[in-house]
XYZ file of C-alpha atoms in Angstrom:
413
model
C 27.458 -46.949 -64.901
C 29.234 -44.249 -66.912
C 26.232 -43.208 -68.994
C 22.470 -43.178 -69.092
C 21.838 -46.185 -71.326
C 18.048 -45.984 -70.948
C 17.849 -42.537 -72.541
C 20.413 -43.437 -75.182
C 18.386 -46.527 -76.155
C 15.189 -44.458 -76.366
C 16.985 -41.893 -78.560
C 18.159 -44.567 -80.954
C 14.700 -46.145 -81.105
C 13.345 -42.751 -82.098
C 15.869 -42.612 -84.946
C 17.875 -39.755 -83.422
C 21.427 -40.740 -84.293
C 23.262 -38.168 -82.159
C 22.810 -35.884 -79.172
C 22.722 -32.883 -81.500
C 19.913 -34.428 -83.534
C 18.027 -35.435 -80.373
C 18.204 -31.901 -78.951
C 17.013 -30.437 -82.249
C 14.141 -32.914 -82.607
C 13.011 -32.580 -78.965
C 13.100 -28.785 -79.212
C 10.900 -28.851 -82.316
C 8.539 -31.381 -80.742
C 8.273 -29.367 -77.524
C 7.560 -26.085 -79.306
C 4.678 -27.727 -81.151
C 3.402 -29.766 -78.199
C 3.470 -26.823 -75.768
C 2.660 -24.180 -78.365
C 5.706 -22.311 -77.052
C 8.325 -21.151 -79.527
C 10.719 -20.396 -76.659
C 10.959 -24.025 -75.504
C 14.451 -25.372 -76.194
C 16.774 -28.210 -75.200
C 20.459 -27.716 -76.029
C 22.875 -30.369 -77.254
C 24.896 -29.820 -74.084
C 21.850 -30.548 -71.953
C 21.098 -33.744 -73.864
C 24.708 -34.941 -73.485
C 24.461 -34.337 -69.737
C 21.224 -36.337 -69.673
C 23.032 -39.274 -71.289
C 25.831 -39.045 -68.723
C 26.152 -40.721 -65.338
C 24.388 -37.832 -63.519
C 21.522 -36.700 -65.731
C 19.781 -34.619 -63.055
C 16.036 -34.117 -63.338
C 14.131 -32.197 -66.055
C 11.437 -29.634 -65.329
C 7.828 -30.888 -65.306
C 7.275 -29.144 -68.651
C 10.259 -30.944 -70.180
C 9.115 -34.214 -68.611
C 5.802 -33.845 -70.469
C 7.641 -33.238 -73.742
C 9.935 -36.240 -73.218
C 6.920 -38.426 -72.507
C 5.029 -37.228 -75.555
C 8.061 -37.616 -77.827
C 9.462 -40.910 -76.505
C 6.441 -42.480 -74.821
C 8.161 -42.803 -71.441
C 8.422 -40.711 -68.284
C 11.827 -39.449 -67.061
C 12.134 -42.047 -64.300
C 11.847 -44.705 -67.033
C 14.534 -42.948 -69.079
C 17.342 -43.172 -66.543
C 16.608 -39.996 -64.578
C 16.384 -40.237 -60.775
C 12.999 -38.994 -59.565
C 13.136 -36.461 -56.717
C 11.215 -37.205 -53.479
C 7.496 -36.598 -53.850
C 7.479 -36.767 -57.669
C 4.149 -37.991 -58.998
C 3.675 -38.368 -62.724
C 1.493 -35.643 -64.242
C -0.758 -38.360 -65.631
C -1.477 -39.430 -62.057
C -2.339 -35.851 -61.114
C -4.840 -35.821 -63.973
C -6.161 -39.241 -63.026
C -6.658 -38.104 -59.451
C -8.470 -34.956 -60.601
C -10.849 -37.052 -62.692
C -11.420 -39.658 -59.985
C -11.986 -37.160 -57.173
C -13.912 -34.465 -59.052
C -17.203 -35.903 -57.793
C -15.776 -36.126 -54.279
C -14.982 -32.432 -53.808
C -17.934 -32.188 -51.451
C -16.028 -34.507 -49.097
C -13.426 -31.839 -48.406
C -16.165 -29.215 -48.332
C -17.735 -31.239 -45.506
C -15.033 -29.909 -43.190
C -15.786 -26.295 -44.100
C -19.546 -25.945 -43.587
C -20.261 -22.363 -42.451
C -22.322 -21.727 -39.342
C -24.072 -21.073 -37.109
C -26.379 -24.051 -37.539
C -29.757 -24.553 -35.895
C -29.219 -26.089 -32.432
C -30.571 -29.565 -31.722
C -30.692 -32.102 -28.923
C -27.757 -34.556 -29.118
C -28.136 -37.951 -27.482
C -24.872 -39.234 -25.894
C -25.544 -42.646 -27.498
C -24.593 -41.134 -30.862
C -20.928 -41.199 -29.822
C -21.063 -45.001 -29.504
C -22.974 -45.230 -32.780
C -20.291 -43.390 -34.756
C -17.524 -45.345 -33.042
C -19.161 -48.624 -34.075
C -19.468 -47.357 -37.649
C -15.782 -46.443 -37.622
C -14.695 -50.028 -36.997
C -16.683 -51.117 -40.031
C -14.966 -48.445 -42.134
C -11.549 -49.691 -41.033
C -12.463 -53.191 -42.190
C -13.815 -51.867 -45.486
C -10.571 -49.952 -46.054
C -8.703 -53.266 -46.063
C -11.051 -54.702 -48.693
C -11.834 -51.767 -51.009
C -9.896 -49.130 -52.896
C -9.949 -45.575 -51.508
C -12.351 -44.107 -54.067
C -15.317 -46.246 -53.039
C -15.017 -45.332 -49.366
C -14.184 -41.610 -49.458
C -17.668 -40.661 -50.639
C -19.267 -42.629 -47.806
C -17.287 -40.910 -45.071
C -17.920 -37.304 -46.166
C -21.604 -37.093 -45.197
C -20.920 -38.925 -41.928
C -18.158 -36.498 -40.990
C -20.442 -33.586 -41.877
C -23.138 -34.956 -39.555
C -20.619 -35.392 -36.716
C -19.452 -31.800 -37.228
C -23.062 -30.561 -37.151
C -23.851 -32.470 -33.962
C -20.646 -31.281 -32.307
C -21.758 -27.667 -32.688
C -24.876 -28.360 -30.595
C -23.526 -30.897 -28.094
C -22.176 -29.945 -24.680
C -19.991 -31.448 -21.982
C -18.721 -35.002 -22.338
C -20.991 -35.669 -25.317
C -19.290 -32.863 -27.216
C -15.848 -34.139 -26.200
C -16.799 -37.625 -27.351
C -18.003 -36.334 -30.730
C -14.806 -34.335 -31.161
C -12.743 -37.460 -30.503
C -14.682 -39.598 -32.954
C -14.715 -36.743 -35.493
C -10.924 -36.588 -35.353
C -10.775 -40.325 -36.068
C -13.077 -39.918 -39.084
C -10.971 -37.021 -40.395
C -7.818 -39.126 -39.994
C -9.351 -41.954 -42.012
C -10.431 -39.596 -44.810
C -6.874 -38.231 -44.867
C -5.486 -41.742 -45.142
C -7.853 -42.612 -48.008
C -6.777 -39.523 -49.938
C -3.147 -40.443 -49.298
C -3.756 -43.947 -50.642
C -5.460 -42.389 -53.678
C -2.323 -40.335 -54.338
C -3.808 -36.909 -53.544
C -1.279 -35.636 -50.996
C -2.737 -32.115 -50.973
C -6.140 -33.375 -49.798
C -4.420 -35.820 -47.434
C -2.451 -32.981 -45.814
C -5.663 -30.925 -45.497
C -7.468 -33.712 -43.648
C -4.433 -34.409 -41.454
C -4.644 -30.736 -40.484
C -8.342 -31.118 -39.681
C -7.469 -34.124 -37.504
C -4.875 -32.102 -35.600
C -7.303 -29.216 -35.032
C -10.067 -31.422 -33.669
C -7.647 -33.372 -31.468
C -6.482 -30.104 -29.903
C -10.079 -28.964 -29.388
C -10.829 -32.269 -27.668
C -7.818 -31.692 -25.376
C -6.949 -35.346 -25.826
C -3.184 -36.007 -25.681
C -3.571 -39.449 -27.259
C -5.424 -38.005 -30.249
C -2.902 -35.166 -30.592
C -0.095 -37.726 -30.756
C -2.079 -39.831 -33.234
C -2.651 -36.749 -35.416
C 1.071 -35.963 -35.461
C 1.863 -39.523 -36.560
C -0.755 -39.150 -39.318
C 0.957 -35.965 -40.518
C 4.295 -37.797 -40.411
C 2.853 -40.383 -42.821
C 2.265 -37.632 -45.383
C 5.797 -36.289 -44.837
C 7.068 -39.828 -45.479
C 5.331 -39.938 -48.855
C 6.860 -36.527 -49.605
C 10.339 -37.918 -48.886
C 10.892 -35.484 -46.000
C 12.827 -37.607 -43.508
C 13.649 -34.715 -41.173
C 9.980 -33.662 -41.080
C 8.938 -37.215 -40.203
C 11.430 -37.360 -37.332
C 10.350 -33.927 -36.015
C 6.676 -34.911 -35.840
C 7.303 -38.330 -34.293
C 9.685 -36.954 -31.673
C 7.029 -34.376 -30.757
C 4.457 -37.171 -30.321
C 6.875 -39.143 -28.135
C 7.692 -36.129 -25.964
C 4.313 -36.403 -24.206
C 4.667 -39.078 -21.511
C 0.883 -39.222 -21.082
C 0.199 -40.989 -24.383
C -0.790 -44.660 -24.355
C 1.667 -47.326 -25.596
C -0.204 -47.605 -28.909
C 0.704 -44.024 -29.835
C 4.316 -44.618 -28.858
C 4.493 -47.743 -31.035
C 2.984 -45.870 -33.986
C 5.351 -42.924 -33.517
C 8.431 -45.138 -33.213
C 7.680 -47.144 -36.350
C 6.918 -43.981 -38.334
C 10.103 -42.354 -37.080
C 11.915 -45.433 -38.407
C 10.599 -44.521 -41.860
C 12.026 -41.053 -41.404
C 15.356 -42.582 -40.393
C 15.354 -44.744 -43.535
C 14.830 -41.624 -45.653
C 17.872 -40.164 -43.875
C 19.841 -43.381 -44.642
C 20.258 -44.291 -40.956
C 19.878 -48.055 -40.690
C 20.990 -48.201 -37.056
C 18.169 -45.858 -36.064
C 15.677 -47.914 -38.097
C 16.534 -51.099 -36.218
C 16.673 -49.381 -32.820
C 13.262 -47.727 -33.231
C 11.484 -50.828 -34.511
C 13.081 -52.998 -31.819
C 11.942 -50.507 -29.158
C 8.428 -50.528 -30.621
C 8.415 -54.334 -30.618
C 9.234 -54.438 -26.907
C 6.370 -52.014 -26.234
C 3.787 -53.737 -28.458
C 2.597 -56.278 -25.820
C 1.533 -53.339 -23.616
C -0.967 -52.051 -26.204
C -4.269 -52.764 -24.463
C -6.375 -49.590 -24.727
C -9.948 -49.557 -26.009
C -9.547 -46.484 -28.222
C -11.469 -47.050 -31.485
C -8.761 -45.638 -33.773
C -5.146 -46.438 -34.595
C -5.481 -50.178 -34.120
C -3.441 -51.155 -37.178
C -0.571 -52.210 -34.912
C -2.853 -54.899 -33.462
C -4.965 -55.621 -36.524
C -2.225 -55.909 -39.184
C -0.371 -59.254 -39.257
C 3.366 -58.721 -38.738
C 2.814 -54.970 -38.344
C 6.330 -54.042 -37.239
C 8.072 -56.427 -39.633
C 6.101 -54.765 -42.448
C 7.656 -51.461 -41.395
C 11.131 -52.955 -41.088
C 10.900 -54.586 -44.519
C 9.677 -51.318 -46.063
C 12.547 -49.392 -44.472
C 15.088 -52.008 -45.586
C 13.765 -51.770 -49.127
C 14.105 -47.985 -49.036
C 17.704 -48.442 -47.820
C 18.491 -50.763 -50.750
C 18.909 -53.880 -48.563
C 17.316 -56.168 -51.133
C 18.090 -59.613 -49.725
C 17.134 -58.730 -46.158
C 13.944 -56.983 -47.256
C 12.972 -59.881 -49.539
C 13.363 -62.407 -46.719
C 11.167 -60.323 -44.446
C 8.495 -59.852 -47.120
C 8.306 -63.622 -47.639
C 7.594 -64.047 -43.920
C 5.099 -61.176 -43.797
C 3.085 -62.229 -46.840
C 2.691 -65.758 -45.478
C 0.592 -64.249 -42.665
C -1.418 -61.666 -44.653
C -4.908 -62.960 -45.539
C -6.053 -62.953 -49.152
C -8.991 -60.752 -48.144
C -6.653 -57.867 -47.275
C -6.257 -57.151 -50.988
C -4.963 -53.578 -50.891
C -2.342 -54.162 -48.202
C -1.286 -57.444 -49.786
C -0.813 -55.761 -53.159
C 1.375 -52.996 -51.681
C 3.489 -55.537 -49.835
C 3.898 -57.682 -52.950
C 5.013 -54.701 -55.031
C 7.620 -53.868 -52.385
C 8.668 -57.526 -52.246
C 9.157 -57.547 -56.012
C 11.357 -54.449 -55.817
C 13.417 -56.051 -53.051
C 13.879 -59.144 -55.210
C 15.030 -57.006 -58.130
C 17.458 -55.149 -55.846
C 18.778 -58.543 -54.734
C 19.340 -59.326 -58.452
C 16.560 -61.902 -58.666
C 14.606 -60.476 -61.641
C 12.633 -63.628 -62.424
C 11.271 -63.750 -58.882
C 10.465 -60.034 -59.085
C 8.355 -60.530 -62.210
C 6.523 -63.506 -60.739
C 5.557 -61.478 -57.659
C 4.659 -58.397 -59.717
C 1.989 -60.216 -61.751
C -0.409 -60.536 -58.821
C 0.431 -57.068 -57.497
C -0.487 -55.541 -60.872
C -3.865 -57.279 -60.838
C -4.619 -55.945 -57.351
C -3.482 -52.424 -58.349
C -6.063 -52.358 -61.136
C -8.811 -53.747 -58.870
C -8.273 -51.320 -55.984
C -7.243 -48.145 -57.839
C -4.542 -47.544 -55.205
C -2.147 -44.836 -56.393
C 0.204 -45.891 -53.612
C 0.436 -49.350 -55.173
C 1.021 -47.862 -58.625
C 3.908 -45.817 -57.224
C 5.407 -48.971 -55.736
C 5.206 -50.651 -59.149
C 6.901 -47.626 -60.722
C 9.715 -48.097 -58.201
C 9.887 -51.732 -59.316
C 10.241 -50.650 -62.947
C 13.247 -48.522 -62.009
C 14.827 -51.387 -60.050
C 14.385 -53.651 -63.103
C 16.138 -51.298 -65.542
C 19.281 -53.465 -65.811
C 17.104 -56.132 -67.465
C 14.822 -53.872 -69.516
C 16.106 -55.215 -72.858
C 16.310 -58.848 -71.697
C 13.435 -61.359 -71.959
C 12.669 -60.939 -68.243
C 12.337 -57.194 -68.787
C 9.787 -57.784 -71.513
C 7.969 -60.187 -69.175
C 7.741 -57.395 -66.607
C 6.357 -54.959 -69.176
C 3.701 -57.533 -70.068
C 2.850 -58.127 -66.389
C 2.469 -54.405 -65.713
C 0.593 -53.625 -68.927
C -2.849 -53.589 -67.230
C -1.529 -50.945 -64.821
C 0.343 -48.769 -67.313
C -2.474 -48.910 -69.869
C -4.908 -47.725 -67.215
C -2.705 -44.784 -66.163
């Protein structure tokens, strides 16, 4: 493509007949919108935006473009940088998590606290509760569950300060698992800052517990955040560090290998993706520990093929990814709504990449419904990726069908 047709079409719809007129109108709009008389967009900049390599505008300019044209830069032909989250999603996350600030505060309760007797049976109690939370995570959106976990983590932290010996070690281990789950829920809600905080809490508690398996698990958790930030090298660093410890159980090695494959896909290394997932697949039958956390590799149908399909999609291998997603989704139960919705959104993007837009729209309809039900920011980001993949058909009937299918999601943003 020799020019940015999406931005050009938006300019013409706005009645801006030339690049000079568009720059003048956007400058005036931005000065009023931002209340900043120094805001300016030059004609030269606008012409570059309509070229084959438009670059990426500043967040301030992105806000002005959205207010003036009703679309975000990634919907106007710009290529979003890794980790970009629309400002509207930042605001949405602030509104949704404002009443959950005490959850993060739960990890920072000052002491000392009054000592108390701690029964060793409490370790088993919290472990049993944890399994129920894992099941609930598959059925609910993140916002409903985060508020439940905060007080429980705070109680575990309080008990840990009084416990001694193996009881204290047990509480530290289960506390790390709770912190990891809170971090995951924040990541699913799109709040990567809070997710990174809780991944750090997980790492700290794992080190205090002197548990090599938990330390490896915590590093894989941190690698998940680096994946969402588009930092392939960071993902590989963390996963290699987890794999360096020969003491860790096979489950940790499987988790580290599959996450490292995601890092390899971000670095555009397909050979490494296949090698890592194949190695993990050979190791998977040896996963037989009774640790209460990190059981997604056993609990999730087609766990490793999910990772392979995701990596293939990231690499632009549309046909291969689409075939894998068809196989994976046939085994995912309807009750696993959140995971199913994420997989369907990725499947739709793979279909679009394989130049099958009608199939992409058909798949996207159900994914959009699940995105609204669960409030998963991760799913919304996947649907935004789908919108970009469908740009070649944005003015065709199938493009309008997609806009209609995604309307419940975009209207709720």
